Coordinates of C-alpha atoms (C1' of nucleotides) in Angstrom, one line a residue:
Chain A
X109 CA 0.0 0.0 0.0
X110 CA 1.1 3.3 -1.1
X111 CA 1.5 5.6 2.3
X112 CA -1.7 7.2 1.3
X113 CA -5.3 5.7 -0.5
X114 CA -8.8 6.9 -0.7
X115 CA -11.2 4.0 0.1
X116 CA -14.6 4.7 -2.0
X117 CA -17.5 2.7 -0.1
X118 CA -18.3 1.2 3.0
X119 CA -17.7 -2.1 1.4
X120 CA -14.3 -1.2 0.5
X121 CA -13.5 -0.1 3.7
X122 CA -14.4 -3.2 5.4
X123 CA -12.6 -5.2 2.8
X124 CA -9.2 -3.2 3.7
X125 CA -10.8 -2.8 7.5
X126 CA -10.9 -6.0 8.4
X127 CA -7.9 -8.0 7.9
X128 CA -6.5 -5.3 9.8
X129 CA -8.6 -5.3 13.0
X130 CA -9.0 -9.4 12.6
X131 CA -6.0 -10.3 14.4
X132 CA -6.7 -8.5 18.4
X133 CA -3.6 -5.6 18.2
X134 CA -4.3 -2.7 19.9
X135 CA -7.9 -1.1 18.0
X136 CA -8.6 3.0 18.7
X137 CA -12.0 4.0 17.4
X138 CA -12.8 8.2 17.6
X139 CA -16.1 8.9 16.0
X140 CA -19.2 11.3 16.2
X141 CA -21.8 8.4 17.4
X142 CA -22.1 4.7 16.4
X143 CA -23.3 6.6 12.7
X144 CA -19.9 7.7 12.1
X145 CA -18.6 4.2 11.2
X146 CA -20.2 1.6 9.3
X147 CA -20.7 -1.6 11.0
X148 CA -19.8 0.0 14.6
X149 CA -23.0 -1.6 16.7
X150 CA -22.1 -4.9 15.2
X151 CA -18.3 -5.2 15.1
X152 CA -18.1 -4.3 19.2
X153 CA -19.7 -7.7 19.5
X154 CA -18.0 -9.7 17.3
X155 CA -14.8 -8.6 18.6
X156 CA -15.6 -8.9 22.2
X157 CA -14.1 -12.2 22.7
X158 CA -10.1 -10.8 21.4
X159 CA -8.2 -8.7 23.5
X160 CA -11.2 -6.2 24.4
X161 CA -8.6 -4.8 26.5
X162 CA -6.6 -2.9 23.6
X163 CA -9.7 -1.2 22.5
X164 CA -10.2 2.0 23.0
X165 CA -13.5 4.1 21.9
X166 CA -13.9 7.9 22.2
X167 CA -16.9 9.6 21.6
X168 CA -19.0 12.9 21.4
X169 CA -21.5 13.5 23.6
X170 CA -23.8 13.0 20.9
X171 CA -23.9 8.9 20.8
X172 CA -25.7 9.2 24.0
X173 CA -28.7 10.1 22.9
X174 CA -29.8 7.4 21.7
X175 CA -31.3 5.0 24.4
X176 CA -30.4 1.9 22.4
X177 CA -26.6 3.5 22.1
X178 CA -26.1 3.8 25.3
X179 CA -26.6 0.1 26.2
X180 CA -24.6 -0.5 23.5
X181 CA -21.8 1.5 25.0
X182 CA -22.5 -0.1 28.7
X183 CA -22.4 -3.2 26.9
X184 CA -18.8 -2.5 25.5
X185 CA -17.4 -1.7 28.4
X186 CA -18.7 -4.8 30.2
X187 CA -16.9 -6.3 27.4
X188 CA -13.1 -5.0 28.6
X189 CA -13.6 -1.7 25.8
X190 CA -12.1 1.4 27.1
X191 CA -14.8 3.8 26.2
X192 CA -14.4 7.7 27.0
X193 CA -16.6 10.8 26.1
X194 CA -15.2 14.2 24.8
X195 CA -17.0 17.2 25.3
X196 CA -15.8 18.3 21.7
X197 CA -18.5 17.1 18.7
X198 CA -15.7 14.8 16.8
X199 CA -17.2 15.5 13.1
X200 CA -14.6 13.3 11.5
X201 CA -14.2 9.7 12.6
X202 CA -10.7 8.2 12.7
X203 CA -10.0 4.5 13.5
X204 CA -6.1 4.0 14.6
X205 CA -5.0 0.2 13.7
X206 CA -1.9 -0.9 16.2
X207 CA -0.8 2.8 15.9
X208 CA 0.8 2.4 12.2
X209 CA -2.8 2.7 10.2
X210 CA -5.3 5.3 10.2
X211 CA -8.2 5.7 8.9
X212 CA -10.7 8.8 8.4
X213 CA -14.3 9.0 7.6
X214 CA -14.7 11.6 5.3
X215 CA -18.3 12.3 4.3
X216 CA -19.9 11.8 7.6
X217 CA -23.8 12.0 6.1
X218 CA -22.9 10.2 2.5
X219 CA -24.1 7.1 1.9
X220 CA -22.8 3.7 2.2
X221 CA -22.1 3.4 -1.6
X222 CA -20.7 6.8 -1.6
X223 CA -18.8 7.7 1.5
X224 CA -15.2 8.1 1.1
X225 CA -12.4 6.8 3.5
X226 CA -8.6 8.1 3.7
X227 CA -6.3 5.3 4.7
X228 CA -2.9 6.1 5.6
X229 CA 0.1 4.1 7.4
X230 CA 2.4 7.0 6.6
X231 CA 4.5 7.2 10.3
X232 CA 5.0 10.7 10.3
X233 CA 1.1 11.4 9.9
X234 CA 0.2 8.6 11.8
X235 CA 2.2 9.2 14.9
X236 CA 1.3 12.7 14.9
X237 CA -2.8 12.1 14.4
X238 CA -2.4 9.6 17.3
X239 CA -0.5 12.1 20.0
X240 CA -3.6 14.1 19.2
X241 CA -5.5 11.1 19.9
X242 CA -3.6 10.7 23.1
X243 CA -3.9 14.0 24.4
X244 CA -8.0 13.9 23.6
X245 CA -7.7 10.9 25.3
X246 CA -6.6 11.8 28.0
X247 CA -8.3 14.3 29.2
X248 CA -12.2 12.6 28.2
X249 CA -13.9 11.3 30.7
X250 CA -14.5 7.8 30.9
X251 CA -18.0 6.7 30.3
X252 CA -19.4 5.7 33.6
X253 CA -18.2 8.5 35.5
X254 CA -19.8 10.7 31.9
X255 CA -23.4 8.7 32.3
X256 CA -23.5 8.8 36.0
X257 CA -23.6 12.5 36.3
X258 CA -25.0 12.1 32.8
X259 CA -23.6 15.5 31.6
X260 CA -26.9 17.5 33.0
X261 CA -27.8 20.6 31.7
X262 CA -27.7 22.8 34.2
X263 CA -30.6 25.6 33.8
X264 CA -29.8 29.4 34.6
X265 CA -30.5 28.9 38.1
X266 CA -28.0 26.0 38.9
X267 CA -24.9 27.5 36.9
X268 CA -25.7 30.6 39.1
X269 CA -25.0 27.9 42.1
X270 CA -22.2 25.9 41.1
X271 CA -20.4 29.3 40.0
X272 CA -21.3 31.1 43.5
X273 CA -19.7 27.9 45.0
X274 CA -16.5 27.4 43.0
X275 CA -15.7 31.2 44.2
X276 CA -15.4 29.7 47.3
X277 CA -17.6 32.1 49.5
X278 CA -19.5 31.0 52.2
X279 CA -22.5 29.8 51.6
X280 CA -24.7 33.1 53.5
X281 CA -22.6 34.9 51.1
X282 CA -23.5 33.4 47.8
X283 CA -26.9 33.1 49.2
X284 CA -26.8 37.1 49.6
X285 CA -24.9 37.5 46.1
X286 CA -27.9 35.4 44.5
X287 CA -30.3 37.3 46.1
X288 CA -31.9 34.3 48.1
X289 CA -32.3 32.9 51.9
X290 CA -29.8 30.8 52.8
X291 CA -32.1 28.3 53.1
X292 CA -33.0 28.2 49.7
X293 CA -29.9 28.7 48.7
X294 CA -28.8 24.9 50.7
X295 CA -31.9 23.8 48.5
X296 CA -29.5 24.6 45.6
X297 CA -26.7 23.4 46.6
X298 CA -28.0 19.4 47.9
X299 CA -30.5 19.7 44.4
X300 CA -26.7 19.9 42.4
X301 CA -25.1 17.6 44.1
X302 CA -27.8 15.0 43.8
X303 CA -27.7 15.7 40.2
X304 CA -23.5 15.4 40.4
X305 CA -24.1 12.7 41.8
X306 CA -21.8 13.5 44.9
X307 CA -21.6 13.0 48.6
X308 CA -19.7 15.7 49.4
X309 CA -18.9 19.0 47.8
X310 CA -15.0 17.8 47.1
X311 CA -16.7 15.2 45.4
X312 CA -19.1 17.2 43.5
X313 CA -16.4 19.7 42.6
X314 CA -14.2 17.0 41.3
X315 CA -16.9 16.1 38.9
X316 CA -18.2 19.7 37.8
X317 CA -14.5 20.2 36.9
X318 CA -13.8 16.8 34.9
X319 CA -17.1 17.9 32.8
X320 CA -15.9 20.9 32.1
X321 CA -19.4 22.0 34.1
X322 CA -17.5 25.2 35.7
X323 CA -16.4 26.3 32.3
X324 CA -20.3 27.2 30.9
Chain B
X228 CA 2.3 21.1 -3.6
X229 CA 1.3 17.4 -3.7
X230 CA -0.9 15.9 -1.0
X231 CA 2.0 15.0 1.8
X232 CA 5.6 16.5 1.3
X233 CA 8.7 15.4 3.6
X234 CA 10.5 18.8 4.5
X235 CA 14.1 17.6 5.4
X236 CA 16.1 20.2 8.0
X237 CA 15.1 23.3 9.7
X238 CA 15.8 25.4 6.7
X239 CA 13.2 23.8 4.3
X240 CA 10.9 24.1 7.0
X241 CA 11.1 27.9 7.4
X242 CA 11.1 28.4 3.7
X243 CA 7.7 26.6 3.4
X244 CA 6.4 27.7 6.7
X245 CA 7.1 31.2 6.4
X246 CA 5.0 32.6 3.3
X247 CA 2.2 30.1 4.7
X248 CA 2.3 31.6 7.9
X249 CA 3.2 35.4 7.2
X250 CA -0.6 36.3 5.9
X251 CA -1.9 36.2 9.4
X252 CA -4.5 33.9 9.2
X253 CA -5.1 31.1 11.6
X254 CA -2.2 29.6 12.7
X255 CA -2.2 26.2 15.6
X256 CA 1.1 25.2 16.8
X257 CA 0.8 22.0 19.2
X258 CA 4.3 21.2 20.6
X259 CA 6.4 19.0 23.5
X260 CA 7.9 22.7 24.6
X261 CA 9.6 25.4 23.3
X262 CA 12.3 23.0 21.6
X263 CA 9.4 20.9 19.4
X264 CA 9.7 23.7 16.5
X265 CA 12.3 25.8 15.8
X266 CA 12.4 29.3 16.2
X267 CA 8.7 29.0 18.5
X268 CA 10.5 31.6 21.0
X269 CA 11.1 34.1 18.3
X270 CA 8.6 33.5 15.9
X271 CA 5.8 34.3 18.1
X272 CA 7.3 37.4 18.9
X273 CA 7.5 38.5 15.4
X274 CA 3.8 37.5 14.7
X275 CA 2.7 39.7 18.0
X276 CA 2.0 42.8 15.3
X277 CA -0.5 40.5 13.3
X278 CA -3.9 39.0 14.0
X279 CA -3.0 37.7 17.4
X280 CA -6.0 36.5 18.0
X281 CA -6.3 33.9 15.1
X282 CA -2.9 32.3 16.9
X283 CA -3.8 29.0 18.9
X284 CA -0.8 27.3 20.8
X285 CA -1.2 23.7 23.0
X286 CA 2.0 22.9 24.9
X287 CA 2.7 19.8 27.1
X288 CA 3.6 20.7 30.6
X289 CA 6.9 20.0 30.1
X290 CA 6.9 23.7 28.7
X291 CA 7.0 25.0 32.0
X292 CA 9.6 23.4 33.3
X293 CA 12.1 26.3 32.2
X294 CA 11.4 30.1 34.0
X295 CA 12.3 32.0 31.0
X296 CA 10.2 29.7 28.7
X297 CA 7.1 31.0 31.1
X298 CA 8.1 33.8 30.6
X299 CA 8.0 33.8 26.9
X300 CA 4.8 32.1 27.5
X301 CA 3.4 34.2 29.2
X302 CA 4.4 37.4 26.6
X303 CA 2.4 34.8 24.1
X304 CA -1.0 35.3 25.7
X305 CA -0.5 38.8 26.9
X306 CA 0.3 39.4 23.1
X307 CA -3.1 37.9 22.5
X308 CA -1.8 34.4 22.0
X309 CA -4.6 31.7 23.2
X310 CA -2.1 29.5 25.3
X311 CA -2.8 25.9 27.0
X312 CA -1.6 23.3 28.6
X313 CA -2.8 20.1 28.5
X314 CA -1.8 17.1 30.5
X315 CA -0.4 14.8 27.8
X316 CA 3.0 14.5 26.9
X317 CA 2.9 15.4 22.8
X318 CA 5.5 14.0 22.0
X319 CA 4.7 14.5 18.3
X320 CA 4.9 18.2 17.0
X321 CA 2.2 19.8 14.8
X322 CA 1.8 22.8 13.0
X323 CA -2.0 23.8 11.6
X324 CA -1.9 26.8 9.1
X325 CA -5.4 28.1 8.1
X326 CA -7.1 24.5 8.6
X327 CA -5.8 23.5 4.9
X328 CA -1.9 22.3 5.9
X329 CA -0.5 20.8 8.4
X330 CA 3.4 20.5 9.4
X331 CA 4.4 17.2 11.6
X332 CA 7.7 17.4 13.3
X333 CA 9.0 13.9 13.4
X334 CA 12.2 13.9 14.8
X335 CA 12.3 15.6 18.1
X336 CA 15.7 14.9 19.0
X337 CA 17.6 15.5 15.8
X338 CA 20.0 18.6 14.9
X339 CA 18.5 21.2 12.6
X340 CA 20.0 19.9 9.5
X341 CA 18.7 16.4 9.5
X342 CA 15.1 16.8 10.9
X343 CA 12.3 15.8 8.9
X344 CA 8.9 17.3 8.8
X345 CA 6.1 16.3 7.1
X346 CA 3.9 18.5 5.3
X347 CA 0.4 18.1 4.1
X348 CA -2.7 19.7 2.8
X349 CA -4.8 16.1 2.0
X350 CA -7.9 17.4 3.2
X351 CA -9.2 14.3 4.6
X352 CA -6.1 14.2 7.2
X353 CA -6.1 17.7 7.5
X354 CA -9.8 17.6 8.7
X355 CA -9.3 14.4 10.9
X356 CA -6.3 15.7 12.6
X357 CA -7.8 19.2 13.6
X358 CA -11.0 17.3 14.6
X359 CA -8.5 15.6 17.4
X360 CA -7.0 18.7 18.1
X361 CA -10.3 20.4 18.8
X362 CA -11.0 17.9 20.9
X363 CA -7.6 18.1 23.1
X364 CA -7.7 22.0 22.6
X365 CA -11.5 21.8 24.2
X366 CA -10.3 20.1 27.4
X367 CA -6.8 21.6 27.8
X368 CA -6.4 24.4 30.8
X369 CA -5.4 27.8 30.1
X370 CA -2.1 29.0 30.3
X371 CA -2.8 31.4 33.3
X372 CA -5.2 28.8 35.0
X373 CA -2.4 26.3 34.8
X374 CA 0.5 28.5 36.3
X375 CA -2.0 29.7 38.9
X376 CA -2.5 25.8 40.1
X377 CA 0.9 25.2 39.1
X378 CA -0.5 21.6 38.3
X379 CA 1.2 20.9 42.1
X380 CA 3.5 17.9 41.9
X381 CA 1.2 16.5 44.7
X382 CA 3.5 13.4 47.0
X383 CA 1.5 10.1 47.7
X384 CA -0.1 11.3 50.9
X385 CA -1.7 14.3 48.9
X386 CA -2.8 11.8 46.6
X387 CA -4.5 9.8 49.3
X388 CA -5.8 12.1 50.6
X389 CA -7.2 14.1 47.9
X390 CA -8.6 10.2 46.6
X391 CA -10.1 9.8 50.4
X392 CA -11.8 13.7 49.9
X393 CA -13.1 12.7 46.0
X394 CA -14.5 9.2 47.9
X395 CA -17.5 11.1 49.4
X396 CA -17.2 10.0 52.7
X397 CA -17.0 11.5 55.7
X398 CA -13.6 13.1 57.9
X399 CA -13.4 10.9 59.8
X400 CA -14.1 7.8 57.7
X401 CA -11.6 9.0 55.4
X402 CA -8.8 9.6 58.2
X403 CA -10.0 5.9 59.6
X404 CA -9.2 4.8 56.2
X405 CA -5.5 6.5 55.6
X406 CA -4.4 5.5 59.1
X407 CA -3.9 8.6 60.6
X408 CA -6.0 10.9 63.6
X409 CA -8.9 13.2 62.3
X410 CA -6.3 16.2 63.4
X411 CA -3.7 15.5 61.1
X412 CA -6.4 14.3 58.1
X413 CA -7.6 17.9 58.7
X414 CA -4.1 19.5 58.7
X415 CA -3.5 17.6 55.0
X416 CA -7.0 19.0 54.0
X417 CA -5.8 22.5 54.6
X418 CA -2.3 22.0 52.6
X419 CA -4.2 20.3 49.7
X420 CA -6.6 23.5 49.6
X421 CA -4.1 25.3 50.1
X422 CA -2.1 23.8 47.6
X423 CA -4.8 24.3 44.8
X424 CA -5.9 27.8 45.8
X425 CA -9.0 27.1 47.0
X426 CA -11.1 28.5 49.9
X427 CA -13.4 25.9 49.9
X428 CA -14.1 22.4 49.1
X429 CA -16.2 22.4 46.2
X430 CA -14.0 25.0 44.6
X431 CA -10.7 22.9 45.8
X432 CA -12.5 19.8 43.8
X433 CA -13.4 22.1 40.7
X434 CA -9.6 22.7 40.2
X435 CA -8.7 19.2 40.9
X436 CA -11.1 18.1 38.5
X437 CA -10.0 20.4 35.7
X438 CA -6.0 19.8 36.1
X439 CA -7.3 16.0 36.0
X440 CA -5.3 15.2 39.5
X441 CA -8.3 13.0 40.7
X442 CA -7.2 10.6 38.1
X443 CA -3.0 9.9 38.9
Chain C
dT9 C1' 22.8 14.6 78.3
dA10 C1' 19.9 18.6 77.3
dT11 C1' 17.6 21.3 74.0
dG12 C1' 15.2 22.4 69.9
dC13 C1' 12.4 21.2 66.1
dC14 C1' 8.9 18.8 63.9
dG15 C1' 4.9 16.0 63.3
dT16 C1' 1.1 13.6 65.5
dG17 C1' -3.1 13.2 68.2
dG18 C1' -6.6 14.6 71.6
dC19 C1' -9.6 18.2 73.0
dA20 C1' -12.5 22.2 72.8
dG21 C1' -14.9 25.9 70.9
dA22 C1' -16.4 28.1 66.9
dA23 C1' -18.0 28.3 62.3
dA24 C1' -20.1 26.3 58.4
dC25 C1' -23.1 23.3 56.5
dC26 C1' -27.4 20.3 56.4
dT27 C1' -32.2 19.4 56.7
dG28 C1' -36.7 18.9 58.8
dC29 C1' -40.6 21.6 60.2
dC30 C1' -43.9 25.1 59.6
dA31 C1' -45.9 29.4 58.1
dG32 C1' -46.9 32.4 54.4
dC33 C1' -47.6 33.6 49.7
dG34 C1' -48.8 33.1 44.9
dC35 C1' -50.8 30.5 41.4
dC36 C1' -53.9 27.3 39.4
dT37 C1' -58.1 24.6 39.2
dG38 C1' -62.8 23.1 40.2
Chain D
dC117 C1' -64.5 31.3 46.7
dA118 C1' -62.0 27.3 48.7
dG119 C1' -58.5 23.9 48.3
dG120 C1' -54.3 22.1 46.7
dC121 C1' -49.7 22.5 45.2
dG122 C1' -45.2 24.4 44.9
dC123 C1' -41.8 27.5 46.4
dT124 C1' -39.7 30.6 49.7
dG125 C1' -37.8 31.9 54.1
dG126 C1' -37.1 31.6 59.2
dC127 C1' -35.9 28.7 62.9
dA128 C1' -34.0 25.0 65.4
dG129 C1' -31.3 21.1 66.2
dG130 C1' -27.8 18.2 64.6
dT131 C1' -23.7 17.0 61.9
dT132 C1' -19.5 18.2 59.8
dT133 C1' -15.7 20.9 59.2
dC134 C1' -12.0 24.0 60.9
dT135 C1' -8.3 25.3 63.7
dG136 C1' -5.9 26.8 68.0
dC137 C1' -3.8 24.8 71.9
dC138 C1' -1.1 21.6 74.3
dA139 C1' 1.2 17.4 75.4
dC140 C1' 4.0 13.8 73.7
dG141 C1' 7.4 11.2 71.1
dG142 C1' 11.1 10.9 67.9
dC143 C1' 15.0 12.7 65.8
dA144 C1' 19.0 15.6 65.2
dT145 C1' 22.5 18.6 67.1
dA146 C1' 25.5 20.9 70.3

DNA sequence: TATGCCGTGGCAGAAACCTGCCAGCGCCTG
DNA sequence: CAGGCGCTGGCAGGTTTCTGCCACGGCATA
């Protein structure tokens, strides 16, 4: 294979796709929603019996919306996937084959027939798409921990909490800032760490912070 | 300029860099440190006249690790430079010039003469690549939020005990748990807070959260 | 050996947080 | 109009957190 090819058609890109993932090596999957790919529901099953472990699935928020995606997810991970969500939308899917092949989806709403795929084992692209990879990677938050606070949206009201909270005032302070009785104001406060998910306020600040929550 | 190029020394790389990045449009530079490309510490001074704002830079944090390279950093953003820091090593450096080229770095150790860079406008990798970027450059800390944590080099009891605090659980649980009296789990409370700047809990696990320290 | 320093742990008092309870008010519906 | 519901705010009691104070033990040094 030349260092770069155009694949034309999700049938071509399973052709080249599958030898490649067949044999367990390490498998990194970055995609929009289970749309992005062709054949992405199915294949997590097949492969579940390899080496789940060297699997490794990032996502956009947006593959949660779908009830039936989700337990599909879930069901991954039960499986030994590594699955993590970004906060960033991902419009162009990229599959990493034992860090030497990389493929992009190029025409994320064409048709099967039509869609066109970039394959490329060139080192210099590859190893620099894939430290990009990493560092996404990295900082995503795993899928559990993303559905168990389930990425809430916070109305007006709530932001206005957590940011009176993160400033670290006391609590008859913020209550004051926010024009509202203390009272109500603890209301707030237990309502948004129920929805964190949290214990504690530590906790709940841990969370707000991996989600990017304080950022709004 | 065909799809993918190989730029061999430092010099090629200026002469195809330069007229791409002289018009002042946008311009991403994702790099190890200062060292990744050459001449980052006085290019970006010469750019400060231009269209600042369009100038996007994502370091590793092992651009910190020298004062004067701060420094420099810090002239970056207060040139209007966007500056961050995220937490993975990029080993890989990568140059983004109007979302149409992109420059890899491959050799990070090599003298000026002999490294290689690889050029290339395919637009399928282009697109893929940024995609990744945008996604790292989404969950990276800014510059001044960064040097303001410091991203502490916290020792393994401030790891405990920040995991023990991020548990949920109560004080005295939590000191139960480490070993140690509720006294001196509150005295490592303070120094972690203090540590991240916080005057509060929730704010304390915000920053945690966001430098990604619940996860070491 | 005596002294000083540092870290730990117990105690106490204060501050901050948490939440149930109840009254009051506004809104909506029959 | 009366009644029900939801939300707010004050109050009280309890829990959790915070930190100063002091005693003690271990270690290093003169």
């Amino acid at each position: 294979m030349t260092a770069t090819v155009t694949l034309y058609g999700d049938l071509e890109l399973r052709t080249r796709l599958g030898p490649l993932a067949a044999h367990g090596g390490e498998f990194v999957n970055i995609a929009h929603d289970l749309d992005t790919f062709p054949g992405a529901r199915e294949s997590a099953r097949l492969r579940a019996a390899g080496s789940a472990g060297a699997v490794r699935k990032l996502f956009s928020p947006a593959v949660l919306a779908d009830e039936r995606d989700r337990l599909a997810l879930r069901e991954m991970a039960a499986h030994g996937f590594q699955v993590r969500i970004t906060a960033a939308p991902l419009p162009q899917g990229t599959v990493f084959v034992d860090r030497r092949t990389m493929i992009l989806a190029e025409s994320p709403g064409a048709a099967a027939a039509t869609r066109r795929y970039t394959m490329s084992n060139a080192a210099a692209l590859v190893n620099g798409a894939y430290a990009l990879f990493e560092a996404a990677w990295e900082a995503a938050a795993d899928l559990e921990a993303f559905l168990a606070s389930d990425r809430p949206l916070l109305d007006d009201s709530a932001r206005k909490v957590l940011r009176a909270l993160g400033s670290g005032v006391t609590d008859a302070a913020a209550a004051r800032q926010l024009g509202m009785s203390l009272r109500t104001y603890h209301r707030r406060v237990a309502e948004l760490l129920a929805i964190l998910g949290a214990d504690s306020r530590f906790q709940a600040g841990i969370r707000a912070g991996e989600l990017g929550l304080a950022r709004d």
